[in-house]
Amino acid sequence: MLVPIGRVGRPHGLDGAFVVEHASSDERRWQVGETVLADGMPATITLSRRAGGSRRAIRLDREVKRGAELAIDASELPPPDPDSFYVFQLVGLDAVDEDGASLGRVVEVHSGAANDNVELDDGTLVPLVEDAVREVDVGAGRLVIARGFLL
């Protein structure tokens, strides 16, 4: 499974570097010599620098099109802390209410200004907050949702 860590943005300078849009905040991902998948194909970072503020600019060892997704394999991620999870792990979980009745599957996680929302396969959006999502059990493949958030 591939995990997006950014997207190829506009050129930065005259040396072939580009700004990484939606860049991962994990600085290890942007070190010179690291390999990323650009549109699914391996590419090595040959230059990495700040591009103003918290933005990152990099150059790869091959050309990539603007808008190309930058990703890593999920196996490269460190295990999450106990009682934590990666957002991408929620997609595909079975959503159940507090009595165990099926509500469908999680098909997407949407970022929001105040909180993220999980989308179920019927289009229902549920805020990803403790009051709404009572339990996340990635190992069991289940997300328990409070009944009051489904009316």
CSV table of N, CA and C in Angstrom, one decimal:
chain,number,residue,atom,x,y,z
A,1,MET,N,0.8,-1.2,0.0
A,1,MET,CA,0.0,0.0,0.0
A,1,MET,C,0.9,1.2,0.0
A,2,LEU,N,0.6,2.2,-0.9
A,2,LEU,CA,1.3,3.4,-0.9
A,2,LEU,C,0.7,4.5,-0.1
A,3,VAL,N,1.5,5.3,0.6
A,3,VAL,CA,1.1,6.4,1.4
A,3,VAL,C,1.6,7.7,0.8
A,4,PRO,N,0.6,8.6,0.4
A,4,PRO,CA,1.1,9.9,-0.1
A,4,PRO,C,1.8,10.7,0.9
A,5,ILE,N,2.9,11.3,0.4
A,5,ILE,CA,3.7,12.2,1.3
A,5,ILE,C,3.8,13.6,0.7
A,6,GLY,N,3.3,13.8,-0.5
A,6,GLY,CA,3.3,15.1,-1.1
A,6,GLY,C,3.0,15.0,-2.6
A,7,ARG,N,3.1,16.2,-3.3
A,7,ARG,CA,2.8,16.2,-4.7
A,7,ARG,C,3.7,17.2,-5.3
A,8,VAL,N,4.1,16.9,-6.6
A,8,VAL,CA,5.1,17.8,-7.3
A,8,VAL,C,4.4,19.1,-7.6
A,9,GLY,N,5.0,20.2,-7.1
A,9,GLY,CA,4.4,21.5,-7.3
A,9,GLY,C,5.2,22.3,-8.4
A,10,ARG,N,5.1,23.7,-8.3
A,10,ARG,CA,5.8,24.6,-9.2
A,10,ARG,C,7.3,24.5,-9.1
A,11,PRO,N,8.0,24.8,-10.2
A,11,PRO,CA,9.5,24.9,-10.1
A,11,PRO,C,9.9,25.9,-9.1
A,12,HIS,N,11.1,25.6,-8.5
A,12,HIS,CA,11.7,26.5,-7.5
A,12,HIS,C,13.2,26.6,-7.9
A,13,GLY,N,13.5,27.8,-8.5
A,13,GLY,CA,14.9,28.0,-8.9
A,13,GLY,C,15.2,27.5,-10.3
A,14,LEU,N,16.4,27.5,-10.7
A,14,LEU,CA,16.8,27.1,-12.0
A,14,LEU,C,17.6,25.8,-12.1
A,15,ASP,N,17.6,25.1,-10.9
A,15,ASP,CA,18.4,23.9,-10.8
A,15,ASP,C,17.6,22.6,-10.9
A,16,GLY,N,16.3,22.7,-11.4
A,16,GLY,CA,15.5,21.5,-11.5
A,16,GLY,C,14.7,21.2,-10.3
A,17,ALA,N,14.8,22.0,-9.2
A,17,ALA,CA,14.0,21.7,-8.0
A,17,ALA,C,12.6,22.1,-8.1
A,18,PHE,N,11.7,21.6,-7.3
A,18,PHE,CA,10.3,22.0,-7.3
A,18,PHE,C,9.8,22.0,-5.9
A,19,VAL,N,8.7,22.8,-5.7
A,19,VAL,CA,8.1,22.9,-4.4
A,19,VAL,C,7.2,21.6,-4.2
A,20,VAL,N,7.3,21.0,-3.0
A,20,VAL,CA,6.5,19.9,-2.7
A,20,VAL,C,5.2,20.4,-2.1
A,21,GLU,N,4.1,20.2,-2.7
A,21,GLU,CA,2.8,20.6,-2.2
A,21,GLU,C,2.3,19.5,-1.2
A,22,HIS,N,1.6,19.9,-0.2
A,22,HIS,CA,1.1,19.0,0.9
A,22,HIS,C,2.2,18.0,1.4
A,23,ALA,N,3.4,18.6,1.6
A,23,ALA,CA,4.5,17.8,2.0
A,23,ALA,C,4.3,17.2,3.4
A,24,SER,N,4.8,16.0,3.6
A,24,SER,CA,4.8,15.4,4.9
A,24,SER,C,5.7,16.2,5.9
A,25,SER,N,5.3,16.3,7.1
A,25,SER,CA,6.0,17.1,8.1
A,25,SER,C,7.2,16.3,8.6
A,26,ASP,N,7.3,15.1,8.3
A,26,ASP,CA,8.5,14.2,8.7
A,26,ASP,C,9.7,14.6,7.9
A,27,GLU,N,10.6,15.3,8.5
A,27,GLU,CA,11.8,15.8,7.8
A,27,GLU,C,12.7,14.6,7.2
A,28,ARG,N,12.6,13.4,7.8
A,28,ARG,CA,13.4,12.3,7.2
A,28,ARG,C,13.0,12.0,5.8
A,29,ARG,N,11.8,12.3,5.4
A,29,ARG,CA,11.3,11.9,4.1
A,29,ARG,C,12.0,12.7,3.0
A,30,TRP,N,12.6,13.9,3.4
A,30,TRP,CA,13.1,14.8,2.4
A,30,TRP,C,14.6,14.9,2.4
A,31,GLN,N,15.3,14.0,3.0
A,31,GLN,CA,16.8,14.0,3.1
A,31,GLN,C,17.3,13.6,1.7
A,32,VAL,N,18.5,14.2,1.4
A,32,VAL,CA,19.2,13.8,0.2
A,32,VAL,C,19.6,12.4,0.3
A,33,GLY,N,19.3,11.6,-0.8
A,33,GLY,CA,19.6,10.2,-0.8
A,33,GLY,C,18.4,9.3,-0.6
A,34,GLU,N,17.3,9.9,0.0
A,34,GLU,CA,16.1,9.1,0.2
A,34,GLU,C,15.4,8.8,-1.1
A,35,THR,N,14.8,7.7,-1.1
A,35,THR,CA,14.0,7.3,-2.3
A,35,THR,C,12.5,7.5,-2.0
A,36,VAL,N,11.8,8.1,-3.0
A,36,VAL,CA,10.4,8.2,-2.9
A,36,VAL,C,9.8,7.6,-4.2
A,37,LEU,N,8.5,7.4,-4.2
A,37,LEU,CA,7.9,6.9,-5.4
A,37,LEU,C,7.1,8.1,-6.0
A,38,ALA,N,7.5,8.5,-7.2
A,38,ALA,CA,6.9,9.6,-8.0
A,38,ALA,C,6.1,8.9,-9.1
A,39,ASP,N,4.7,9.1,-8.9
A,39,ASP,CA,3.8,8.4,-9.8
A,39,ASP,C,4.1,6.9,-9.8
A,40,GLY,N,4.4,6.3,-8.7
A,40,GLY,CA,4.6,4.9,-8.5
A,40,GLY,C,6.0,4.4,-8.9
A,41,MET,N,6.9,5.2,-9.4
A,41,MET,CA,8.2,4.8,-9.9
A,41,MET,C,9.3,5.4,-8.9
A,42,PRO,N,10.3,4.6,-8.5
A,42,PRO,CA,11.3,5.1,-7.6
A,42,PRO,C,12.1,6.3,-8.2
A,43,ALA,N,12.4,7.2,-7.3
A,43,ALA,CA,13.2,8.4,-7.6
A,43,ALA,C,14.0,8.8,-6.4
A,44,THR,N,15.2,9.2,-6.5
A,44,THR,CA,16.1,9.6,-5.4
A,44,THR,C,16.2,11.1,-5.3
A,45,ILE,N,16.1,11.5,-4.1
A,45,ILE,CA,16.2,13.0,-3.8
A,45,ILE,C,17.7,13.4,-3.9
A,46,THR,N,18.0,14.3,-4.8
A,46,THR,CA,19.3,14.8,-5.0
A,46,THR,C,19.6,16.2,-4.4
A,47,LEU,N,18.5,16.9,-4.0
A,47,LEU,CA,18.7,18.2,-3.4
A,47,LEU,C,17.4,18.4,-2.6
A,48,SER,N,17.6,19.0,-1.4
A,48,SER,CA,16.5,19.3,-0.5
A,48,SER,C,16.8,20.6,0.2
A,49,ARG,N,15.8,21.6,0.2
A,49,ARG,CA,16.0,22.8,0.9
A,49,ARG,C,14.6,23.4,1.2
A,50,ARG,N,14.7,24.4,2.1
A,50,ARG,CA,13.5,25.2,2.5
A,50,ARG,C,13.2,26.1,1.3
A,51,ALA,N,11.9,26.3,1.1
A,51,ALA,CA,11.4,27.2,0.0
A,51,ALA,C,10.6,28.3,0.6
A,52,GLY,N,11.0,28.8,1.7
A,52,GLY,CA,10.2,29.9,2.3
A,52,GLY,C,9.2,29.4,3.3
A,53,GLY,N,9.2,29.9,4.5
A,53,GLY,CA,8.3,29.4,5.5
A,53,GLY,C,8.6,27.9,5.8
A,54,SER,N,7.5,27.2,5.8
A,54,SER,CA,7.6,25.7,6.2
A,54,SER,C,7.6,24.9,4.9
A,55,ARG,N,7.6,25.5,3.7
A,55,ARG,CA,7.5,24.8,2.5
A,55,ARG,C,8.9,24.1,2.2
A,56,ARG,N,8.8,23.0,1.4
A,56,ARG,CA,10.0,22.2,1.1
A,56,ARG,C,10.2,22.2,-0.4
A,57,ALA,N,11.4,22.3,-0.9
A,57,ALA,CA,11.7,22.2,-2.3
A,57,ALA,C,12.7,21.0,-2.4
A,58,ILE,N,12.5,20.2,-3.4
A,58,ILE,CA,13.5,19.1,-3.7
A,58,ILE,C,13.7,19.0,-5.2
A,59,ARG,N,14.8,18.2,-5.5
A,59,ARG,CA,15.1,17.8,-6.9
A,59,ARG,C,15.3,16.3,-6.8
A,60,LEU,N,14.7,15.7,-7.9
A,60,LEU,CA,14.9,14.2,-8.0
A,60,LEU,C,15.9,13.9,-9.1
A,61,ASP,N,16.3,12.6,-9.1
A,61,ASP,CA,17.3,12.2,-10.1
A,61,ASP,C,16.7,11.9,-11.4
A,62,ARG,N,15.4,12.1,-11.6
A,62,ARG,CA,14.8,12.0,-12.9
A,62,ARG,C,13.6,13.0,-13.0
A,63,GLU,N,13.2,13.3,-14.2
A,63,GLU,CA,12.1,14.3,-14.4
A,63,GLU,C,10.8,13.6,-14.0
A,64,VAL,N,10.0,14.5,-13.4
A,64,VAL,CA,8.6,14.1,-13.0
A,64,VAL,C,7.7,15.2,-13.4
A,65,LYS,N,6.4,14.9,-13.7
A,65,LYS,CA,5.5,15.9,-14.2
A,65,LYS,C,4.9,16.6,-13.0
A,66,ARG,N,4.6,17.9,-13.2
A,66,ARG,CA,3.9,18.7,-12.1
A,66,ARG,C,2.6,18.0,-11.8
A,67,GLY,N,2.3,17.9,-10.5
A,67,GLY,CA,1.1,17.2,-10.1
A,67,GLY,C,1.3,15.8,-9.7
A,68,ALA,N,2.4,15.2,-10.1
A,68,ALA,CA,2.7,13.8,-9.8
A,68,ALA,C,2.6,13.6,-8.2
A,69,GLU,N,2.1,12.4,-7.8
A,69,GLU,CA,2.0,12.1,-6.4
A,69,GLU,C,3.4,11.6,-6.0
A,70,LEU,N,3.8,12.0,-4.8
A,70,LEU,CA,5.0,11.5,-4.2
A,70,LEU,C,4.5,10.6,-3.0
A,71,ALA,N,5.1,9.4,-2.9
A,71,ALA,CA,4.6,8.4,-1.9
A,71,ALA,C,5.7,7.6,-1.4
A,72,ILE,N,5.4,6.8,-0.4
A,72,ILE,CA,6.3,5.8,0.1
A,72,ILE,C,5.4,4.6,0.4
A,73,ASP,N,6.1,3.4,0.5
A,73,ASP,CA,5.4,2.2,0.8
A,73,ASP,C,5.0,2.2,2.3
A,74,ALA,N,3.8,1.8,2.7
A,74,ALA,CA,3.4,1.8,4.1
A,74,ALA,C,4.3,1.1,5.0
A,75,SER,N,5.0,0.1,4.5
A,75,SER,CA,6.0,-0.7,5.3
A,75,SER,C,7.1,0.1,5.8
A,76,GLU,N,7.4,1.3,5.2
A,76,GLU,CA,8.5,2.2,5.6
A,76,GLU,C,8.1,3.1,6.8
A,77,LEU,N,6.8,3.1,7.2
A,77,LEU,CA,6.4,3.9,8.3
A,77,LEU,C,6.7,3.2,9.6
A,78,PRO,N,7.1,4.0,10.6
A,78,PRO,CA,7.3,3.4,11.9
A,78,PRO,C,5.9,3.0,12.5
A,79,PRO,N,5.9,1.9,13.3
A,79,PRO,CA,4.6,1.6,13.9
A,79,PRO,C,4.0,2.7,14.7
A,80,PRO,N,2.7,2.9,14.7
A,80,PRO,CA,2.1,4.0,15.4
A,80,PRO,C,2.2,3.7,16.9
A,81,ASP,N,2.1,4.8,17.7
A,81,ASP,CA,2.1,4.6,19.2
A,81,ASP,C,0.9,3.8,19.6
A,82,PRO,N,1.0,3.1,20.8
A,82,PRO,CA,-0.2,2.4,21.2
A,82,PRO,C,-1.4,3.3,21.3
A,83,ASP,N,-2.6,2.8,21.0
A,83,ASP,CA,-3.8,3.5,20.9
A,83,ASP,C,-3.8,4.7,19.9
A,84,SER,N,-2.9,4.5,18.9
A,84,SER,CA,-2.8,5.5,17.8
A,84,SER,C,-2.9,4.7,16.5
A,85,PHE,N,-3.1,5.5,15.4
A,85,PHE,CA,-3.3,4.9,14.1
A,85,PHE,C,-2.9,5.9,13.0
A,86,TYR,N,-2.6,5.4,11.8
A,86,TYR,CA,-2.5,6.3,10.7
A,86,TYR,C,-3.8,6.5,10.0
A,87,VAL,N,-4.1,7.7,9.6
A,87,VAL,CA,-5.4,8.0,9.0
A,87,VAL,C,-5.7,7.0,7.8
A,88,PHE,N,-4.7,6.7,7.0
A,88,PHE,CA,-5.0,5.8,5.9
A,88,PHE,C,-5.5,4.4,6.3
A,89,GLN,N,-5.2,4.0,7.6
A,89,GLN,CA,-5.6,2.7,8.1
A,89,GLN,C,-7.1,2.7,8.3
A,90,LEU,N,-7.8,3.8,8.4
A,90,LEU,CA,-9.2,3.8,8.6
A,90,LEU,C,-10.0,3.4,7.4
A,91,VAL,N,-9.5,3.6,6.2
A,91,VAL,CA,-10.2,3.3,5.0
A,91,VAL,C,-10.3,1.8,4.9
A,92,GLY,N,-11.5,1.3,4.7
A,92,GLY,CA,-11.8,-0.1,4.6
A,92,GLY,C,-12.3,-0.7,5.9
A,93,LEU,N,-12.2,0.0,7.0
A,93,LEU,CA,-12.8,-0.5,8.3
A,93,LEU,C,-14.3,-0.6,8.2
A,94,ASP,N,-14.8,-1.6,8.9
A,94,ASP,CA,-16.3,-1.8,9.1
A,94,ASP,C,-16.7,-0.8,10.2
A,95,ALA,N,-17.7,0.0,9.9
A,95,ALA,CA,-18.3,0.9,10.8
A,95,ALA,C,-19.5,0.2,11.5
A,96,VAL,N,-19.5,0.2,12.8
A,96,VAL,CA,-20.6,-0.3,13.5
A,96,VAL,C,-21.1,0.7,14.6
A,97,ASP,N,-22.4,0.5,15.0
A,97,ASP,CA,-22.8,1.4,16.1
A,97,ASP,C,-22.5,0.7,17.4
A,98,GLU,N,-22.9,1.3,18.5
A,98,GLU,CA,-22.5,0.9,19.8
A,98,GLU,C,-23.0,-0.5,20.2
A,99,ASP,N,-24.1,-0.9,19.4
A,99,ASP,CA,-24.7,-2.2,19.6
A,99,ASP,C,-24.1,-3.3,18.7
A,100,GLY,N,-23.2,-2.9,17.8
A,100,GLY,CA,-22.6,-3.8,16.9
A,100,GLY,C,-23.3,-3.9,15.5
A,101,ALA,N,-24.3,-3.1,15.3
A,101,ALA,CA,-25.1,-3.1,14.0
A,101,ALA,C,-24.2,-2.5,13.0
A,102,SER,N,-24.1,-3.1,11.8
A,102,SER,CA,-23.3,-2.6,10.7
A,102,SER,C,-23.9,-1.3,10.1
A,103,LEU,N,-22.9,-0.4,9.9
A,103,LEU,CA,-23.3,0.9,9.3
A,103,LEU,C,-22.7,1.1,7.9
A,104,GLY,N,-21.8,0.1,7.6
A,104,GLY,CA,-21.1,0.2,6.3
A,104,GLY,C,-19.6,0.2,6.5
A,105,ARG,N,-18.9,0.6,5.4
A,105,ARG,CA,-17.5,0.6,5.4
A,105,ARG,C,-17.0,2.1,5.3
A,106,VAL,N,-15.8,2.3,5.8
A,106,VAL,CA,-15.2,3.6,5.7
A,106,VAL,C,-14.5,3.7,4.3
A,107,VAL,N,-14.9,4.7,3.5
A,107,VAL,CA,-14.4,4.7,2.1
A,107,VAL,C,-13.4,5.9,1.9
A,108,GLU,N,-13.4,6.9,2.8
A,108,GLU,CA,-12.5,8.0,2.7
A,108,GLU,C,-12.4,8.7,4.0
A,109,VAL,N,-11.3,9.4,4.2
A,109,VAL,CA,-11.2,10.3,5.4
A,109,VAL,C,-10.9,11.7,4.8
A,110,HIS,N,-11.7,12.7,5.1
A,110,HIS,CA,-11.6,14.0,4.6
A,110,HIS,C,-11.1,15.0,5.7
A,111,SER,N,-10.1,15.7,5.3
A,111,SER,CA,-9.5,16.7,6.2
A,111,SER,C,-10.4,17.9,6.3
A,112,GLY,N,-10.5,18.4,7.5
A,112,GLY,CA,-11.3,19.6,7.8
A,112,GLY,C,-10.6,20.6,8.6
A,113,ALA,N,-11.2,21.8,8.7
A,113,ALA,CA,-10.5,22.9,9.4
A,113,ALA,C,-10.5,22.6,10.9
A,114,ALA,N,-11.7,22.1,11.4
A,114,ALA,CA,-11.8,21.8,12.9
A,114,ALA,C,-11.4,20.4,13.2
A,115,ASN,N,-11.8,19.5,12.3
A,115,ASN,CA,-11.5,18.0,12.6
A,115,ASN,C,-11.7,17.3,11.2
A,116,ASP,N,-11.2,16.1,11.2
A,116,ASP,CA,-11.3,15.3,10.0
A,116,ASP,C,-12.7,14.6,10.1
A,117,ASN,N,-13.2,14.1,9.0
A,117,ASN,CA,-14.4,13.4,8.9
A,117,ASN,C,-14.2,12.0,8.2
A,118,VAL,N,-14.8,11.0,8.7
A,118,VAL,CA,-14.8,9.7,7.9
A,118,VAL,C,-16.1,9.6,7.1
A,119,GLU,N,-15.9,9.1,5.9
A,119,GLU,CA,-17.1,9.0,5.0
A,119,GLU,C,-17.4,7.5,4.9
A,120,LEU,N,-18.6,7.1,5.1
A,120,LEU,CA,-19.1,5.8,5.0
A,120,LEU,C,-19.5,5.5,3.5
A,121,ASP,N,-19.7,4.3,3.1
A,121,ASP,CA,-20.0,3.9,1.7
A,121,ASP,C,-21.3,4.4,1.3
A,122,ASP,N,-22.2,4.8,2.2
A,122,ASP,CA,-23.5,5.4,1.8
A,122,ASP,C,-23.5,6.9,1.7
A,123,GLY,N,-22.3,7.5,1.9
A,123,GLY,CA,-22.1,8.9,1.8
A,123,GLY,C,-22.2,9.7,3.2
A,124,THR,N,-22.6,8.9,4.2
A,124,THR,CA,-22.6,9.6,5.6
A,124,THR,C,-21.3,10.0,6.0
A,125,LEU,N,-21.2,11.3,6.5
A,125,LEU,CA,-20.0,11.8,7.1
A,125,LEU,C,-20.1,11.8,8.6
A,126,VAL,N,-19.0,11.3,9.3
A,126,VAL,CA,-19.0,11.3,10.7
A,126,VAL,C,-17.7,12.0,11.2
A,127,PRO,N,-17.9,13.0,12.1
A,127,PRO,CA,-16.7,13.7,12.5
A,127,PRO,C,-15.8,12.8,13.3
A,128,LEU,N,-14.5,12.9,13.0
A,128,LEU,CA,-13.5,12.1,13.7
A,128,LEU,C,-13.1,12.7,15.0
A,129,VAL,N,-14.0,12.7,15.9
A,129,VAL,CA,-13.8,13.2,17.3
A,129,VAL,C,-14.3,12.2,18.3
A,130,GLU,N,-13.8,12.2,19.5
A,130,GLU,CA,-14.1,11.2,20.5
A,130,GLU,C,-15.6,11.0,20.8
A,131,ASP,N,-16.3,12.1,20.8
A,131,ASP,CA,-17.8,12.0,21.0
A,131,ASP,C,-18.5,11.2,20.0
A,132,ALA,N,-18.0,11.2,18.7
A,132,ALA,CA,-18.6,10.5,17.6
A,132,ALA,C,-18.0,9.1,17.4
A,133,VAL,N,-16.7,9.0,17.4
A,133,VAL,CA,-16.0,7.8,17.2
A,133,VAL,C,-15.6,7.2,18.5
A,134,ARG,N,-16.3,6.2,19.0
A,134,ARG,CA,-16.0,5.7,20.3
A,134,ARG,C,-14.8,4.8,20.4
A,135,GLU,N,-14.5,4.1,19.3
A,135,GLU,CA,-13.4,3.1,19.3
A,135,GLU,C,-12.9,2.9,17.9
A,136,VAL,N,-11.6,2.9,17.8
A,136,VAL,CA,-10.9,2.5,16.5
A,136,VAL,C,-10.1,1.3,16.8
A,137,ASP,N,-10.4,0.2,16.2
A,137,ASP,CA,-9.7,-1.1,16.3
A,137,ASP,C,-9.2,-1.5,15.0
A,138,VAL,N,-8.0,-1.1,14.6
A,138,VAL,CA,-7.5,-1.4,13.3
A,138,VAL,C,-7.3,-2.9,13.1
A,139,GLY,N,-6.8,-3.5,14.2
A,139,GLY,CA,-6.5,-4.9,14.1
A,139,GLY,C,-7.7,-5.8,13.9
A,140,ALA,N,-8.9,-5.4,14.5
A,140,ALA,CA,-10.1,-6.1,14.3
A,140,ALA,C,-10.9,-5.6,13.1
A,141,GLY,N,-10.4,-4.5,12.4
A,141,GLY,CA,-11.0,-3.9,11.3
A,141,GLY,C,-12.4,-3.2,11.6
A,142,ARG,N,-12.4,-2.5,12.7
A,142,ARG,CA,-13.7,-2.0,13.1
A,142,ARG,C,-13.6,-0.6,13.7
A,143,LEU,N,-14.6,0.2,13.4
A,143,LEU,CA,-14.8,1.6,13.9
A,143,LEU,C,-16.1,1.7,14.6
A,144,VAL,N,-16.2,2.0,15.9
A,144,VAL,CA,-17.5,2.1,16.6
A,144,VAL,C,-17.9,3.5,16.6
A,145,ILE,N,-19.1,3.8,16.1
A,145,ILE,CA,-19.6,5.1,16.1
A,145,ILE,C,-20.8,5.3,17.0
A,146,ALA,N,-20.8,6.4,17.7
A,146,ALA,CA,-21.9,6.7,18.7
A,146,ALA,C,-23.2,6.9,17.9
A,147,ARG,N,-24.3,6.3,18.4
A,147,ARG,CA,-25.6,6.4,17.7
A,147,ARG,C,-26.1,7.8,17.4
A,148,GLY,N,-25.9,8.7,18.3
A,148,GLY,CA,-26.3,10.1,18.2
A,148,GLY,C,-25.8,10.8,17.0
A,149,PHE,N,-24.7,10.4,16.4
A,149,PHE,CA,-24.1,11.1,15.2
A,149,PHE,C,-24.6,10.5,13.9
A,150,LEU,N,-25.6,9.7,13.9
A,150,LEU,CA,-26.1,9.0,12.7
A,150,LEU,C,-27.5,9.4,12.3
A,151,LEU,N,-28.1,10.3,13.0
A,151,LEU,CA,-29.5,10.7,12.8
A,151,LEU,C,-29.6,11.6,11.6
